[in-house]
PDB file of C-alpha atoms in Angstrom:
ATOM      1  CA  UNK J   1     142.805 -29.010  42.076  1.00 57.00           C
ATOM      2  CA  UNK J   2     141.060 -26.416  39.937  1.00 55.00           C
ATOM      3  CA  UNK J   3     138.885 -29.177  38.631  1.00 63.00           C
ATOM      4  CA  UNK J   4     137.373 -29.614  42.067  1.00 63.00           C
ATOM      5  CA  UNK J   5     137.029 -25.949  42.906  1.00 64.00           C
ATOM      6  CA  UNK J   6     134.870 -24.958  39.971  1.00 67.00           C
ATOM      7  CA  UNK J   7     132.070 -27.450  40.745  1.00 64.00           C
ATOM      8  CA  UNK J   8     132.201 -26.450  44.402  1.00 69.00           C
ATOM      9  CA  UNK J   9     131.819 -22.785  43.458  1.00 62.00           C
ATOM     10  CA  UNK J  10     128.953 -23.579  41.127  1.00 63.00           C
ATOM     11  CA  UNK J  11     127.098 -25.619  43.754  1.00 62.00           C
ATOM     12  CA  UNK J  12     127.695 -22.915  46.396  1.00 67.00           C
ATOM     13  CA  UNK J  13     126.480 -20.202  44.047  1.00 61.00           C
ATOM     14  CA  UNK J  14     123.313 -22.140  43.256  1.00 57.00           C
ATOM     15  CA  UNK J  15     122.681 -22.823  46.937  1.00 58.00           C
ATOM     16  CA  UNK J  16     123.104 -19.175  47.840  1.00 59.00           C
ATOM     17  CA  UNK J  17     120.912 -18.088  44.989  1.00 56.00           C
ATOM     18  CA  UNK J  18     118.169 -20.370  46.274  1.00 54.00           C
ATOM     19  CA  UNK J  19     118.256 -18.717  49.715  1.00 54.00           C
ATOM     20  CA  UNK J  20     116.942 -15.455  48.355  1.00 56.00           C
ATOM     21  CA  UNK J  21     113.914 -16.966  46.617  1.00 62.00           C
ATOM     22  CA  UNK J  22     110.583 -15.895  48.059  1.00 73.00           C
ATOM     23  CA  UNK J  23     108.136 -18.421  49.433  1.00 76.00           C
ATOM     24  CA  UNK J  24     104.638 -18.898  48.177  1.00 82.00           C
ATOM     25  CA  UNK J  25     101.884 -16.893  49.938  1.00 83.00           C
ATOM     26  CA  UNK J  26     100.454 -20.117  51.378  1.00 87.00           C
ATOM     27  CA  UNK J  27     103.822 -21.088  52.908  1.00 83.00           C
ATOM     28  CA  UNK J  28     104.304 -17.590  54.287  1.00 81.00           C
ATOM     29  CA  UNK J  29     100.796 -17.633  55.756  1.00 85.00           C
ATOM     30  CA  UNK J  30     101.469 -20.985  57.435  1.00 85.00           C
ATOM     31  CA  UNK J  31     104.803 -19.774  58.812  1.00 86.00           C
ATOM     32  CA  UNK J  32     103.211 -16.597  60.145  1.00 85.00           C
ATOM     33  CA  UNK J  33     100.384 -18.570  61.771  1.00 86.00           C
ATOM     34  CA  UNK J  34     102.897 -20.914  63.406  1.00 88.00           C
ATOM     35  CA  UNK J  35     104.978 -18.003  64.655  1.00 88.00           C
ATOM     36  CA  UNK J  36     101.892 -16.230  66.015  1.00 87.00           C
ATOM     37  CA  UNK J  37     100.722 -19.410  67.770  1.00 91.00           C
ATOM     38  CA  UNK J  38     104.165 -20.003  69.267  1.00 90.00           C
ATOM     39  CA  UNK J  39     104.392 -16.398  70.436  1.00 88.00           C
ATOM     40  CA  UNK J  40     100.914 -16.617  71.935  1.00 88.00           C
ATOM     41  CA  UNK J  41     101.808 -19.822  73.789  1.00 89.00           C
ATOM     42  CA  UNK J  42     105.016 -18.292  75.126  1.00 91.00           C
ATOM     43  CA  UNK J  43     103.167 -15.207  76.335  1.00 89.00           C
ATOM     44  CA  UNK J  44     100.499 -17.338  78.017  1.00 91.00           C
ATOM     45  CA  UNK J  45     103.106 -19.477  79.772  1.00 91.00           C
ATOM     46  CA  UNK J  46     105.004 -16.373  80.851  1.00 88.00           C
ATOM     47  CA  UNK J  47     101.811 -14.799  82.232  1.00 89.00           C
ATOM     48  CA  UNK J  48     100.990 -17.992  84.138  1.00 91.00           C
ATOM     49  CA  UNK J  49     104.487 -18.143  85.647  1.00 90.00           C
ATOM     50  CA  UNK J  50     104.304 -14.464  86.567  1.00 88.00           C
ATOM     51  CA  UNK J  51     100.898 -14.883  88.199  1.00 90.00           C
ATOM     52  CA  UNK J  52     102.099 -17.909  90.151  1.00 89.00           C
ATOM     53  CA  UNK J  53     105.156 -16.007  91.399  1.00 86.00           C
ATOM     54  CA  UNK J  54     103.001 -13.032  92.364  1.00 85.00           C
ATOM     55  CA  UNK J  55     100.552 -15.286  94.203  1.00 85.00           C
ATOM     56  CA  UNK J  56     103.382 -16.802  96.226  1.00 85.00           C
ATOM     57  CA  UNK J  57     104.775 -13.361  97.003  1.00 82.00           C
ATOM     58  CA  UNK J  58     101.339 -12.108  98.023  1.00 82.00           C
ATOM     59  CA  UNK J  59     100.901 -15.028 100.414  1.00 82.00           C
ATOM     60  CA  UNK J  60     104.207 -14.181 102.069  1.00 82.00           C
ATOM     61  CA  UNK J  61     103.319 -10.504 102.270  1.00 85.00           C
ATOM     62  CA  UNK J  62      99.846 -11.302 103.548  1.00 82.00           C
ATOM     63  CA  UNK J  63     101.280 -13.532 106.284  1.00 83.00           C
ATOM     64  CA  UNK J  64     103.741 -10.814 107.274  1.00 85.00           C
ATOM     65  CA  UNK J  65     101.009  -8.189 107.273  1.00 86.00           C
ATOM     66  CA  UNK J  66      98.833 -10.313 109.546  1.00 85.00           C
ATOM     67  CA  UNK J  67     101.780 -10.911 111.876  1.00 86.00           C
ATOM     68  CA  UNK J  68     102.564  -7.186 111.927  1.00 89.00           C
ATOM     69  CA  UNK J  69      98.936  -6.245 112.645  1.00 87.00           C
ATOM     70  CA  UNK J  70      98.704  -8.848 115.398  1.00 88.00           C
ATOM     71  CA  UNK J  71     101.957  -7.597 116.943  1.00 90.00           C
ATOM     72  CA  UNK J  72     100.644  -4.034 116.731  1.00 90.00           C
ATOM     73  CA  UNK J  73      97.414  -5.093 118.451  1.00 89.00           C
ATOM     74  CA  UNK J  74      99.399  -6.815 121.198  1.00 91.00           C
ATOM     75  CA  UNK J  75     101.611  -3.773 121.732  1.00 92.00           C
ATOM     76  CA  UNK J  76      98.587  -1.452 121.746  1.00 92.00           C
ATOM     77  CA  UNK J  77      97.068  -3.696 124.410  1.00 93.00           C
ATOM     78  CA  UNK J  78     100.265  -3.495 126.481  1.00 93.00           C
ATOM     79  CA  UNK J  79     100.257   0.317 126.268  1.00 94.00           C
ATOM     80  CA  UNK J  80      96.580   0.474 127.262  1.00 93.00           C
ATOM     81  CA  UNK J  81      97.248  -1.764 130.275  1.00 93.00           C
ATOM     82  CA  UNK J  82     100.221   0.388 131.295  1.00 94.00           C
ATOM     83  CA  UNK J  83      98.025   3.510 131.087  1.00 95.00           C
ATOM     84  CA  UNK J  84      95.306   1.800 133.136  1.00 94.00           C
ATOM     85  CA  UNK J  85      97.880   0.781 135.759  1.00 94.00           C
ATOM     86  CA  UNK J  86      99.239   4.324 135.902  1.00 94.00           C
ATOM     87  CA  UNK J  87      95.767   5.854 136.167  1.00 94.00           C
ATOM     88  CA  UNK J  88      94.904   3.389 138.943  1.00 93.00           C
ATOM     89  CA  UNK J  89      98.024   4.295 140.941  1.00 94.00           C
ATOM     90  CA  UNK J  90      97.323   8.014 140.568  1.00 94.00           C
ATOM     91  CA  UNK J  91      93.686   7.525 141.575  1.00 92.00           C
ATOM     92  CA  UNK J  92      94.643   5.421 144.627  1.00 90.00           C
ATOM     93  CA  UNK J  93      97.209   8.019 145.676  1.00 91.00           C
ATOM     94  CA  UNK J  94      94.536  10.703 145.356  1.00 92.00           C
ATOM     95  CA  UNK J  95      92.218   8.599 147.494  1.00 90.00           C
ATOM     96  CA  UNK J  96      94.739   8.818 150.367  1.00 90.00           C
ATOM     97  CA  UNK J  97      93.732  12.441 150.910  1.00 90.00           C
ATOM     98  CA  UNK J  98      90.280  11.266 151.941  1.00 90.00           C
ATOM     99  CA  UNK J  99      89.250   9.267 154.979  1.00 90.00           C
ATOM    100  CA  UNK J 100      86.642   6.773 156.031  1.00 92.00           C
ATOM    101  CA  UNK J 101      83.793   5.957 153.718  1.00 93.00           C
ATOM    102  CA  UNK J 102      84.873   8.558 151.145  1.00 92.00           C
ATOM    103  CA  UNK J 103      88.308   6.921 150.876  1.00 92.00           C
ATOM    104  CA  UNK J 104      86.727   3.505 150.489  1.00 95.00           C
ATOM    105  CA  UNK J 105      84.353   4.777 147.767  1.00 95.00           C
ATOM    106  CA  UNK J 106      87.283   6.476 146.002  1.00 93.00           C
ATOM    107  CA  UNK J 107      89.307   3.230 146.041  1.00 94.00           C
ATOM    108  CA  UNK J 108      86.328   1.228 144.814  1.00 96.00           C
ATOM    109  CA  UNK J 109      85.874   3.697 141.954  1.00 96.00           C
ATOM    110  CA  UNK J 110      89.592   3.511 141.087  1.00 94.00           C
ATOM    111  CA  UNK J 111      89.437  -0.297 140.981  1.00 96.00           C
ATOM    112  CA  UNK J 112      86.239  -0.237 138.889  1.00 96.00           C
ATOM    113  CA  UNK J 113      87.830   2.200 136.412  1.00 96.00           C
ATOM    114  CA  UNK J 114      90.924   0.001 136.274  1.00 96.00           C
ATOM    115  CA  UNK J 115      88.923  -3.149 135.552  1.00 96.00           C
ATOM    116  CA  UNK J 116      86.880  -1.345 132.889  1.00 96.00           C
ATOM    117  CA  UNK J 117      90.038  -0.032 131.201  1.00 95.00           C
ATOM    118  CA  UNK J 118      91.572  -3.530 131.177  1.00 95.00           C
ATOM    119  CA  UNK J 119      88.383  -5.002 129.733  1.00 95.00           C
ATOM    120  CA  UNK J 120      88.257  -2.301 127.025  1.00 94.00           C
ATOM    121  CA  UNK J 121      91.901  -2.963 126.153  1.00 93.00           C
ATOM    122  CA  UNK J 122      91.234  -6.704 125.889  1.00 92.00           C
ATOM    123  CA  UNK J 123      88.180  -6.204 123.648  1.00 92.00           C
ATOM    124  CA  UNK J 124      90.065  -3.761 121.418  1.00 90.00           C
ATOM    125  CA  UNK J 125      93.020  -6.133 121.096  1.00 89.00           C
ATOM    126  CA  UNK J 126      90.800  -9.097 120.278  1.00 88.00           C
ATOM    127  CA  UNK J 127      88.975  -7.062 117.638  1.00 87.00           C
ATOM    128  CA  UNK J 128      92.277  -5.980 116.080  1.00 84.00           C
ATOM    129  CA  UNK J 129      93.792  -9.483 115.900  1.00 82.00           C
ATOM    130  CA  UNK J 130      93.448 -10.872 112.392  1.00 69.00           C
ATOM    131  CA  UNK J 131      92.977 -14.468 111.462  1.00 63.00           C
ATOM    132  CA  UNK J 132      94.242 -15.955 108.199  1.00 51.00           C
TER     133      UNK J 132
END
């Protein structure tokens, strides 16, 4: 059995001794260049994947932002219409204190103000609505 162990130890010792030998400068240079190229490729691929993921996220955020802004414009329109309705009711109630032609002129003015407020609200809402 010892006959087999000695050659095995010798071969193992030689193999291990060969592991610590330095490479030639040309081999080292080639290995370094390969490693640098591989690292560069990995970084480039990683940057491309990151940019793609960010682009997809931005599209989702952009869509949500547009939806939010459009909802805000719609709600602002609703509030403006409610204010116009309230102002119209107050103006018409005020007109009741008058009579004849003055009451008619007061009502006409209240209706004109109401229509103008509705038109302003519509224009503002349309201007605020965003398209993709």
